[in-house]
Short mmCIF file of C-alpha atoms and ligand atoms in Angstrom, two decimals:
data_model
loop_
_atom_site.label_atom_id
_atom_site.label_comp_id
_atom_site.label_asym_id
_atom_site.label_seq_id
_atom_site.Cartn_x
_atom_site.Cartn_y
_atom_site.Cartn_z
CA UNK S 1 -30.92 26.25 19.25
CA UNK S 2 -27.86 27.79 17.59
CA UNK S 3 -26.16 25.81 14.58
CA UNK S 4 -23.16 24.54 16.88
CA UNK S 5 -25.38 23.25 19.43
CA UNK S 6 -27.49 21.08 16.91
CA UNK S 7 -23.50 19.98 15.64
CA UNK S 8 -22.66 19.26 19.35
CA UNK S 9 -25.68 16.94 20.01
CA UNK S 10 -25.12 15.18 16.25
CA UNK S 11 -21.73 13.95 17.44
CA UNK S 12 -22.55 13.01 20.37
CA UNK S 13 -25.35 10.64 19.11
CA UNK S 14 -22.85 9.33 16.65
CA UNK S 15 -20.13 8.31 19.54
CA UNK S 16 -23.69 6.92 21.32
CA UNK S 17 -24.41 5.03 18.66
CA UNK S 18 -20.51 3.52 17.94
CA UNK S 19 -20.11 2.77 21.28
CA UNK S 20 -23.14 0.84 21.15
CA UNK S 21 -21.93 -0.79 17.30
CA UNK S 22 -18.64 -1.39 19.27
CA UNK S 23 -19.93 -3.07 22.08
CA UNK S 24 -22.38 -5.28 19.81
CA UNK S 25 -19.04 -6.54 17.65
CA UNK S 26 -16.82 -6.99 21.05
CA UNK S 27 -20.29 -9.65 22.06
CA UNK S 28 -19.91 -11.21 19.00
CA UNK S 29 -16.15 -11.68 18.63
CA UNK S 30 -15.63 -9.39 15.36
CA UNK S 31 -13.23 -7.28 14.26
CA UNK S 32 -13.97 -4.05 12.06
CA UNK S 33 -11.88 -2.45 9.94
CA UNK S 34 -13.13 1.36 8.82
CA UNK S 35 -11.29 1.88 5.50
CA UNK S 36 -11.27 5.76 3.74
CA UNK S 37 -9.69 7.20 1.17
CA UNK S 38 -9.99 10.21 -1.14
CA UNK S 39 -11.74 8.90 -4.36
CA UNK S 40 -9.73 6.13 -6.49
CA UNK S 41 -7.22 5.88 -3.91
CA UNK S 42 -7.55 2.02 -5.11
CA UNK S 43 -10.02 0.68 -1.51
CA UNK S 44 -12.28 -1.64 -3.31
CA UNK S 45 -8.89 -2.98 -5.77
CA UNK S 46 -7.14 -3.47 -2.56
CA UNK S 47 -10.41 -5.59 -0.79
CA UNK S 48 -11.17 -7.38 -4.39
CA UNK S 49 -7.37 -8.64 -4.13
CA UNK S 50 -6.87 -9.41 -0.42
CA UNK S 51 -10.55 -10.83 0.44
CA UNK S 52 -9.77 -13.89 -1.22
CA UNK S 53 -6.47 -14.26 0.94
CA UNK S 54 -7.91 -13.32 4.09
CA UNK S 55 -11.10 -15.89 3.39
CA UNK S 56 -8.38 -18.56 3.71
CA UNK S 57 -8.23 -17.81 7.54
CA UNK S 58 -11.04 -15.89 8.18
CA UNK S 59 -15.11 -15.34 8.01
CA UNK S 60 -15.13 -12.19 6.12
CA UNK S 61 -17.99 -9.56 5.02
CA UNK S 62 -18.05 -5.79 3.72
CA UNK S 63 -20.03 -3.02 4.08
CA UNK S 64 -19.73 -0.83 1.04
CA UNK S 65 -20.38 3.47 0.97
CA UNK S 66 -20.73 5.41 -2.11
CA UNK S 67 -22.95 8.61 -3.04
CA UNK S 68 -24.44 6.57 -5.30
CA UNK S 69 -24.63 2.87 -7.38
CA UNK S 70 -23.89 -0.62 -6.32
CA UNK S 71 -20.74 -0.90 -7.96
CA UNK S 72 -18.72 -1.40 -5.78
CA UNK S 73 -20.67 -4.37 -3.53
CA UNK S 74 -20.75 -6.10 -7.32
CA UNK S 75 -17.30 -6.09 -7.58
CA UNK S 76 -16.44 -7.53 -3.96
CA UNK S 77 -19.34 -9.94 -4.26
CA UNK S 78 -17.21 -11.39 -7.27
CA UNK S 79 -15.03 -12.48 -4.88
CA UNK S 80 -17.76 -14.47 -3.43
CA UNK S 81 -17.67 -12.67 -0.27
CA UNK S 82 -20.89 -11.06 1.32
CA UNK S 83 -20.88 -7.37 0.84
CA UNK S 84 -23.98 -4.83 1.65
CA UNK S 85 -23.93 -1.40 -0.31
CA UNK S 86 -25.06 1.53 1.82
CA UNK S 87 -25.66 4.64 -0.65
CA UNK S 88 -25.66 8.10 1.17
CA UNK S 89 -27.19 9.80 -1.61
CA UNK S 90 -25.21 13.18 -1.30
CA UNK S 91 -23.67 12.44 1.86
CA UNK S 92 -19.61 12.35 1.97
CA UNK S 93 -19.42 10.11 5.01
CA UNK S 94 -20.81 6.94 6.79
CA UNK S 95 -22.26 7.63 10.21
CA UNK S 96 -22.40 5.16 12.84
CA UNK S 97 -26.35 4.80 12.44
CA UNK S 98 -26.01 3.97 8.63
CA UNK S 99 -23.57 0.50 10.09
CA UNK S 100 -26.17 -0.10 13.01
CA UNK S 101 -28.85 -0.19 10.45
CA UNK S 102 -27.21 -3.17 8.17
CA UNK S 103 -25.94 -4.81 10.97
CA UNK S 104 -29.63 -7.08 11.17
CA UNK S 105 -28.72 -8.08 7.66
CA UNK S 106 -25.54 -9.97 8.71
CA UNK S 107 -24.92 -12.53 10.86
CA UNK S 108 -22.35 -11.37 13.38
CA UNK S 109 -21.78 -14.47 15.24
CA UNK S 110 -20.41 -16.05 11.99
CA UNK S 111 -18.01 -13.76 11.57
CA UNK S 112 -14.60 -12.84 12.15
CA UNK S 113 -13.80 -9.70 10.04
CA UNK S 114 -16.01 -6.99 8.73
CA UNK S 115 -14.79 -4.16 6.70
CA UNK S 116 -16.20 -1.20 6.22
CA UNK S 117 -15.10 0.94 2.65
CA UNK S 118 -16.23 4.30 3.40
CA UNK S 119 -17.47 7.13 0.97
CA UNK S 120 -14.33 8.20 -0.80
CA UNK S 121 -13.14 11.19 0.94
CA UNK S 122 -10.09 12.60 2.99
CA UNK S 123 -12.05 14.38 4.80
CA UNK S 124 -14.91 13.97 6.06
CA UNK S 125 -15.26 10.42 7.05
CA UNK S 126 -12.40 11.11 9.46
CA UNK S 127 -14.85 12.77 11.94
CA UNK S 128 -17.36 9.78 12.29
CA UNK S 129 -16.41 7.35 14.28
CA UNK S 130 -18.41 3.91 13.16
CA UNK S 131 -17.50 1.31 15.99
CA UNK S 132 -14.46 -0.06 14.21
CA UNK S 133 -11.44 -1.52 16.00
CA UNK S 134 -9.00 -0.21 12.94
CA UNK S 135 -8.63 3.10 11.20
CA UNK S 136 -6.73 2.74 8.01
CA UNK S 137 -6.35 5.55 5.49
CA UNK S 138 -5.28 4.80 2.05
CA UNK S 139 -3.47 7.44 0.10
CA UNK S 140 -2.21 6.10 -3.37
CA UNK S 141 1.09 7.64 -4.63
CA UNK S 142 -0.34 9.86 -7.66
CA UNK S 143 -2.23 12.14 -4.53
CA UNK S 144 0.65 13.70 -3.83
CA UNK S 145 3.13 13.33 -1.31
CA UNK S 146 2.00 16.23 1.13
CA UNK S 147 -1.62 14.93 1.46
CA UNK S 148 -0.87 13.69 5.33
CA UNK S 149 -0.23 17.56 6.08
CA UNK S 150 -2.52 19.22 4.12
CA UNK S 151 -5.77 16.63 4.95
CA UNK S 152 -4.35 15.96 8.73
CA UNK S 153 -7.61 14.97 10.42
CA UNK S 154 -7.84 11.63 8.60
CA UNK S 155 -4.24 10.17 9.59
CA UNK S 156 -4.63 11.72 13.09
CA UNK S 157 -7.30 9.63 13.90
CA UNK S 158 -5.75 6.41 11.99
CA UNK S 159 -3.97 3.27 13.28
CA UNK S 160 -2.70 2.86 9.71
CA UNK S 161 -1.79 3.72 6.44
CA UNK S 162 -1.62 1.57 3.04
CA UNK S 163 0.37 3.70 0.89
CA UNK S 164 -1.36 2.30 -2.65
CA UNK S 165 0.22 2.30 -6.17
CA UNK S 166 3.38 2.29 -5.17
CA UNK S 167 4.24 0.39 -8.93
CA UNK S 168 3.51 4.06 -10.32
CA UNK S 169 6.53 5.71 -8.81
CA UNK S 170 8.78 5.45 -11.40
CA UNK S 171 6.35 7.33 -13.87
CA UNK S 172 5.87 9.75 -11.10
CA UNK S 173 7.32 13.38 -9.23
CA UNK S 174 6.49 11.86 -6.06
CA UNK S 175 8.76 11.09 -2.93
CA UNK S 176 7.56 8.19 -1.14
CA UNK S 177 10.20 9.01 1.87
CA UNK S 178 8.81 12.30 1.99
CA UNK S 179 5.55 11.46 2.00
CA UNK S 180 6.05 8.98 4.90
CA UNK S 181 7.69 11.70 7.08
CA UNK S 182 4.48 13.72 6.46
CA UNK S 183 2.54 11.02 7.77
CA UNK S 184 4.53 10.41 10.44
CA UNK S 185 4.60 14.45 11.50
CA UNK S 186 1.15 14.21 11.95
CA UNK S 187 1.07 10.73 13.96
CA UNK S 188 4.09 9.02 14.73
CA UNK S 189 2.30 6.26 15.88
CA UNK S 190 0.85 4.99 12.65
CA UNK S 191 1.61 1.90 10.96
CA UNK S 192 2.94 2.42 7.62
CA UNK S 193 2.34 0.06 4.83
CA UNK S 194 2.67 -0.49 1.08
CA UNK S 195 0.87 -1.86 -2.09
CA UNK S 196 1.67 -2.16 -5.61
CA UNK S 197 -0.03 -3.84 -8.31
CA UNK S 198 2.77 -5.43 -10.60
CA UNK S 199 2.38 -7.73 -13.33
CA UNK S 200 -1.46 -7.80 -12.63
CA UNK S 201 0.21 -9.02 -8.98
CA UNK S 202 -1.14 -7.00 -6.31
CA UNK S 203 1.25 -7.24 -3.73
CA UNK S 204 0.06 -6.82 -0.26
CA UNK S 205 1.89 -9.03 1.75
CA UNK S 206 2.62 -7.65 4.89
CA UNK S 207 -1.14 -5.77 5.33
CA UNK S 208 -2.85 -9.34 4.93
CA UNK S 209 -0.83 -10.35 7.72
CA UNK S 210 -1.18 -7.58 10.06
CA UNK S 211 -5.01 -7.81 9.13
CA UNK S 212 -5.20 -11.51 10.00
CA UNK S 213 -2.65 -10.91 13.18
CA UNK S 214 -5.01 -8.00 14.85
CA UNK S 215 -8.10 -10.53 14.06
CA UNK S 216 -6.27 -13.70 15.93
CA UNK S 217 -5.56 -10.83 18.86
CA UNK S 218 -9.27 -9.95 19.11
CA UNK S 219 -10.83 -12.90 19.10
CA UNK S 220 -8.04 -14.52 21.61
CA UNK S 221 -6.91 -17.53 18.88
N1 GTP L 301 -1.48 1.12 -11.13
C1 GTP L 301 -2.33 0.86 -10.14
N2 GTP L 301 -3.63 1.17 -10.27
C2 GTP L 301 -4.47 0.89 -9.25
C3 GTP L 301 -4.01 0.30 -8.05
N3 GTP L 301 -5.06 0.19 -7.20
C4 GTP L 301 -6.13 0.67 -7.85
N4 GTP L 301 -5.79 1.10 -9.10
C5 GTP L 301 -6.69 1.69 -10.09
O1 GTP L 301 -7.23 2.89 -9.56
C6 GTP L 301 -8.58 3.09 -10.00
C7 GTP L 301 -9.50 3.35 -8.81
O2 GTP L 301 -9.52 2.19 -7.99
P1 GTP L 301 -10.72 1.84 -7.02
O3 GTP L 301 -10.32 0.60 -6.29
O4 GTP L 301 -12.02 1.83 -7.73
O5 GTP L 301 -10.70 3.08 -6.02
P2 GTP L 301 -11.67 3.40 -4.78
O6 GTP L 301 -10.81 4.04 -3.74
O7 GTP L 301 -12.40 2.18 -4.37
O8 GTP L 301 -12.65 4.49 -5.40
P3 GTP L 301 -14.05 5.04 -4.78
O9 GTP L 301 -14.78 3.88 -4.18
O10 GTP L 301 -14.74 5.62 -5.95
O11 GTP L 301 -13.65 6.07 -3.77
C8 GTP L 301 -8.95 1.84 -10.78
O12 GTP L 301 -8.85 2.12 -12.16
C9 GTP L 301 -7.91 0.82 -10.33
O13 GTP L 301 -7.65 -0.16 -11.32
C10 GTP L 301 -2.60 -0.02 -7.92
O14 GTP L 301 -2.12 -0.54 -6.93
N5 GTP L 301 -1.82 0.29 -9.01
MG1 MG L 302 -14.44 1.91 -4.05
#
């Protein structure tokens, strides 16, 4: 069997396996949110500040990736919200098996949101498809304002965009307009939105409420 074969039947056991993930969360009512990044793009600052907002309305849980440590399920577990750490031990993605093998650690039925952080990349967690309902990429403002161009894949296959660090701009050479017509070059269609932490504020109005909207959709309320 040649290399691309063994490639070929690899994703197509992934999509297997996220349909089947998918399927399992559409039974039980649950919306999943598959967040990525490059590293430090600010995913587990965003969750540790909007968990506690979306808790008000919603039965949350995360699923946390990394290469390595539990940091990152300490810090959201703070928050007093249930949060699993997967570590991929090299790996620079989540696959859809790694999800359907925590999934017997939650309880599904009593929940209304789960979100996944993914391995911090811009790359490769873009091919693997998990099950989720929502894409969103994060790209903080010190990346760079051509990232959507030069790391298309990721934003291709997105729904949306947070746009984090946005209080950084003034310290910054970056064009936020700019980088928003990059991202919207590569996929008109995504939603666009915008975070700043200010004041030790973080400010992430209008994602909580898109978040809790696309939940209420879902699950019919
Ligand atoms: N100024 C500013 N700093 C932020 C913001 N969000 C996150 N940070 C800082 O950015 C650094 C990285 O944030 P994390 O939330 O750990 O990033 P991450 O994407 O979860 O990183 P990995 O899980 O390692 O990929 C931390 O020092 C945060 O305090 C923001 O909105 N503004
Ligand atoms: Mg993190």
């Amino acid at each position: 069997m040649t290399r691309v074969d063994i490639k070929r039947d690899l994703d197509a056991l992934n999509k297997q396996i996220a349909a089947a993930n998918r399927a399992l969360f559409k039974s039980a009512g649950l919306y999943v949110i598959n967040l990525m990044g490059s590293p430090g793009s600010g995913k587990t600052t965003l969750l540790e500040n909007i968990l506690p907002r979306l808790q008000d309305h919603v039965r949350t849980a995360v699923i946390e990736g990394d290469l390595a440590t539990e940091n990152d399920a300490l810090r959201i577990r703070k928050t007093g919200v249930t949060a699993l750490q997967i570590n991929t031990n090299g790996g620079c993605h989540l696959d859809a098996r790694m999800i359907e093998n925590q999934l017997s650690r939650l309880d599904l039925a009593a929940l209304d949101l789960l979100i996944i952080e993914n391995v911090g990349n811009l790359v490769c967690p873009a091919s693997f498809d998990l099950g989720e309902d929502l894409r969103m990429v994060l790209l903080s403002v010190p990346e760079g304002a051509d990232k959507p161009v030069k790391y298309p894949t990721a934003f291709l296959n997105a729904q949306a965009v947070a746009i984090t660090k946005t209080d950084l701009l003034p310290y910054l050479n970056v064009d936020l307009d700019e980088m928003k017509r990059y991202m919207a070059e590569i996929n008109p269609k995504l939603v666009v939105f915008e975070t700043a932490l200010k004041g030790g504020v973080y400010e992430a109005e209008r994602l909580v409420a898109y978040i809790l909207e696309q939940v209420r959709q879902k699950k019919g309320k």
